[in-house]
Short mmCIF file of C-alpha atoms in Angstrom, two decimals:
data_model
loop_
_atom_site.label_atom_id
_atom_site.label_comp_id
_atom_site.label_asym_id
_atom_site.label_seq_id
_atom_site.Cartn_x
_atom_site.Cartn_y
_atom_site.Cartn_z
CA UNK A 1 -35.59 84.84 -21.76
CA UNK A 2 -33.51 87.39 -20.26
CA UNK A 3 -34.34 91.23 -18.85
CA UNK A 4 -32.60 93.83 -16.84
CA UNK A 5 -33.20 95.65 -13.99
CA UNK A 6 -31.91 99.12 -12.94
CA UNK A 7 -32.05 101.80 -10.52
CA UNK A 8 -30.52 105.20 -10.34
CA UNK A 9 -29.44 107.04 -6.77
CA UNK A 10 -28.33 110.10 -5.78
CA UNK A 11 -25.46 109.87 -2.70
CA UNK A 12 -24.46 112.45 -0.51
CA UNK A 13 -20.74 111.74 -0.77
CA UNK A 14 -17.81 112.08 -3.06
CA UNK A 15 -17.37 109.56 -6.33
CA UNK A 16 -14.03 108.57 -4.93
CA UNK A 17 -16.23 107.55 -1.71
CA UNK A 18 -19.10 105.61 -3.17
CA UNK A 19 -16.98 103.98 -6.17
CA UNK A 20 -14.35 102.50 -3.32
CA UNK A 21 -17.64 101.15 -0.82
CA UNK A 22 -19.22 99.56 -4.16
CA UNK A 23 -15.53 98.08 -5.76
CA UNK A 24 -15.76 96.30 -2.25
CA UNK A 25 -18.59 93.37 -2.72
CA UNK A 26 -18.04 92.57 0.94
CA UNK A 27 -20.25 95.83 1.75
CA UNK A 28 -23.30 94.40 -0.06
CA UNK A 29 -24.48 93.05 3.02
CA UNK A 30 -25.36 96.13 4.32
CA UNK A 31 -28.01 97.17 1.61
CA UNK A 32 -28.98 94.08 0.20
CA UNK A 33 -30.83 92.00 2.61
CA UNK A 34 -30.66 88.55 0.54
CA UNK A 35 -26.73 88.21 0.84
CA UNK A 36 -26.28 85.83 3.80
CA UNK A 37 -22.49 86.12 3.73
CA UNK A 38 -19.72 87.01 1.72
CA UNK A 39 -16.13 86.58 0.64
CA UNK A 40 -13.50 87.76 -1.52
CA UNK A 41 -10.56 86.27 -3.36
CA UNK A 42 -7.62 87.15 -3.41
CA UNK A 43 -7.47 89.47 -0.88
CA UNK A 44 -6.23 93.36 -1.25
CA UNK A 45 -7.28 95.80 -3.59
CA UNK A 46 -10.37 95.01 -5.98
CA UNK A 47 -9.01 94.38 -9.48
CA UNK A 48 -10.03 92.98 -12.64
CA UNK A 49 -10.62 88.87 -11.86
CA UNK A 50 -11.22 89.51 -8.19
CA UNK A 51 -14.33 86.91 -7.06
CA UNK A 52 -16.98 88.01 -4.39
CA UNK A 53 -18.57 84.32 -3.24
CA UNK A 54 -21.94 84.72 -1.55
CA UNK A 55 -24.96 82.48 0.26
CA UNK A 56 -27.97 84.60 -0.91
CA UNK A 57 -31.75 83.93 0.29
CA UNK A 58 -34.19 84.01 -2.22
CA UNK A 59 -37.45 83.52 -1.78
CA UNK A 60 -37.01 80.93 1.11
CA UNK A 61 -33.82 79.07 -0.73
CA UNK A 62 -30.08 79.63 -0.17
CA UNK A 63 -27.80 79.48 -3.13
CA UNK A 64 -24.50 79.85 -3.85
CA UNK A 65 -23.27 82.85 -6.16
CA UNK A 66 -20.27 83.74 -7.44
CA UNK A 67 -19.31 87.32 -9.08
CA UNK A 68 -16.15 88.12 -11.00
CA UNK A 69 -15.30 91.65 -11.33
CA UNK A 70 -15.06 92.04 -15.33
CA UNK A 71 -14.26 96.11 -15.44
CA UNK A 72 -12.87 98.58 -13.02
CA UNK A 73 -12.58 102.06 -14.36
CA UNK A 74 -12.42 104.26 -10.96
CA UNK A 75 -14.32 106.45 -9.95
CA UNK A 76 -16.49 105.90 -12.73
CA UNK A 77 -17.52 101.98 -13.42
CA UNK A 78 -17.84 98.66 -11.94
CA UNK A 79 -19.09 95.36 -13.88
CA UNK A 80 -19.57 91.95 -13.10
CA UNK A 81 -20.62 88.72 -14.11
CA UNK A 82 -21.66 86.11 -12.23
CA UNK A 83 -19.86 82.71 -12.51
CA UNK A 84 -22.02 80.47 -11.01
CA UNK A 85 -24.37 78.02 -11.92
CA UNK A 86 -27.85 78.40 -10.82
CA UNK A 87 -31.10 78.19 -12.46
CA UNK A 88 -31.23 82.48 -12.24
CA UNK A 89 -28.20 84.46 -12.75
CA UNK A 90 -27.09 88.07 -13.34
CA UNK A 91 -25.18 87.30 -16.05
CA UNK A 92 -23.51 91.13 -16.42
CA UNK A 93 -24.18 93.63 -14.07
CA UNK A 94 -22.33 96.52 -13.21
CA UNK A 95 -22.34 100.29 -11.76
CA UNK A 96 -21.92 103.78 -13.48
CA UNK A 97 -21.46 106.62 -11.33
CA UNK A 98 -20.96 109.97 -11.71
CA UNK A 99 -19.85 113.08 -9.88
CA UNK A 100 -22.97 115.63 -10.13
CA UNK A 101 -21.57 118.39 -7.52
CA UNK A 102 -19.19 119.07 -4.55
CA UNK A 103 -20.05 115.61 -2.36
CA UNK A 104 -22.32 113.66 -4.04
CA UNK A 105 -22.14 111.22 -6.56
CA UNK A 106 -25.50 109.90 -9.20
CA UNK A 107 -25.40 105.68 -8.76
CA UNK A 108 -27.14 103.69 -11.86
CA UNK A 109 -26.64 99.60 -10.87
CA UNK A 110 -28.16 97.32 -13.18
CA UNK A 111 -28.25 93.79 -13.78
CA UNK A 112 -29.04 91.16 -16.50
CA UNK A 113 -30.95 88.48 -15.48
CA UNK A 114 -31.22 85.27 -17.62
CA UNK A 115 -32.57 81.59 -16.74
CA UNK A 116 -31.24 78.60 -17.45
CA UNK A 117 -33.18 75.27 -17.62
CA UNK A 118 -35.97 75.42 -15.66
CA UNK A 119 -34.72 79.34 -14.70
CA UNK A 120 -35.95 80.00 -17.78
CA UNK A 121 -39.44 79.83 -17.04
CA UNK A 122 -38.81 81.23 -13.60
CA UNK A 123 -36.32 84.52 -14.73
CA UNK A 124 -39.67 86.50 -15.59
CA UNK A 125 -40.91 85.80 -11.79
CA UNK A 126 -37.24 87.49 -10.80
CA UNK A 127 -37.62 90.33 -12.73
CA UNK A 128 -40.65 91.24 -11.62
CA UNK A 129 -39.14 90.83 -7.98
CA UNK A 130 -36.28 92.87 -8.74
CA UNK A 131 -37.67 95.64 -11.01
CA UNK A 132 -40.35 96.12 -8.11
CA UNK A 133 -38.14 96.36 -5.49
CA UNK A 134 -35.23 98.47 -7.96
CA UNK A 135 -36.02 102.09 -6.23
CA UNK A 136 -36.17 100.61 -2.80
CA UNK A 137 -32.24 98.61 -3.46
CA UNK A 138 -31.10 102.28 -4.84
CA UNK A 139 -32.44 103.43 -1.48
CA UNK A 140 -30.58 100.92 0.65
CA UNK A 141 -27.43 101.32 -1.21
CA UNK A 142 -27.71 105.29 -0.59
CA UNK A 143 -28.53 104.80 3.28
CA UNK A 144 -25.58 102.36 3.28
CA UNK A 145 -22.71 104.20 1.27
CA UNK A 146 -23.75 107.76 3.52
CA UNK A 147 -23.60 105.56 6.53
CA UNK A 148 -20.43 104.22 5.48
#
């Protein structure tokens, strides 16, 4: 079984502003309270291919994860898919934005969750986490990319 998740956000800055602190995984930190740490190869400029590697913290476990960037159409669109193996992953995920005036910028992130083995009978248990908690993420990731 597999679902998605989304929010939407509006973000009192420019699209040029918010697409560059999202293409830049190593921010995520900063609104998303379950990445630990996190790390980018290569370094430079996010591109097509580019890997974020994380320790997240769900529900008392750390896991590894690991996210290639898939698409990168700026300022508009960011997508990912995550490369690791664990028993939930976001198998495509991604970012749309949009310019809706002078300085701010509308944010929809989503994310495909599927399970895999036993995942599969723990994915709905994730999505009910993460749909729950979607308005409260597109709050944190507003707070963050203003403070930014």
């Amino acid at each position: 079984m597999a679902g998605q998740f989304e929010a939407t956000v509006e973000i009192n800055r420019p699209v040029e502003e918010v697409f560059a602190f999202l293409a830049d995984g190593r921010n995520d930190p900063q609104f998303s309270p379950r990445v630990q740490e996190i790390t980018k190869t290569p370094d430079g400029p996010t591109t097509v291919g580019t890997v974020f590697t994380s320790t997240v913290k769900d529900a008392g476990m750390k896991t590894g994860r690991k996210f290639r960037i898939t698409e990168l159409e700026a300022p508009r669109r960011i997508r990912w898919t995550e490369i690791s193996k664990n028993v939930v992953t976001a198998d495509g995920g991604g970012y749309d934005l949009e310019s809706t005036g002078a300085g701010t910028t509308r944010v929809r992130i989503f994310n495909v969750l599927e399970g895999h083995g036993i995942g599969k009978l723990l994915v709905g248990f994730a999505l009910t986490a993460a749909r729950k908690d979607a308005n409260a993420f597109g709050q944190r990731i507003k707070a963050a990319a203003e403070a930014a």
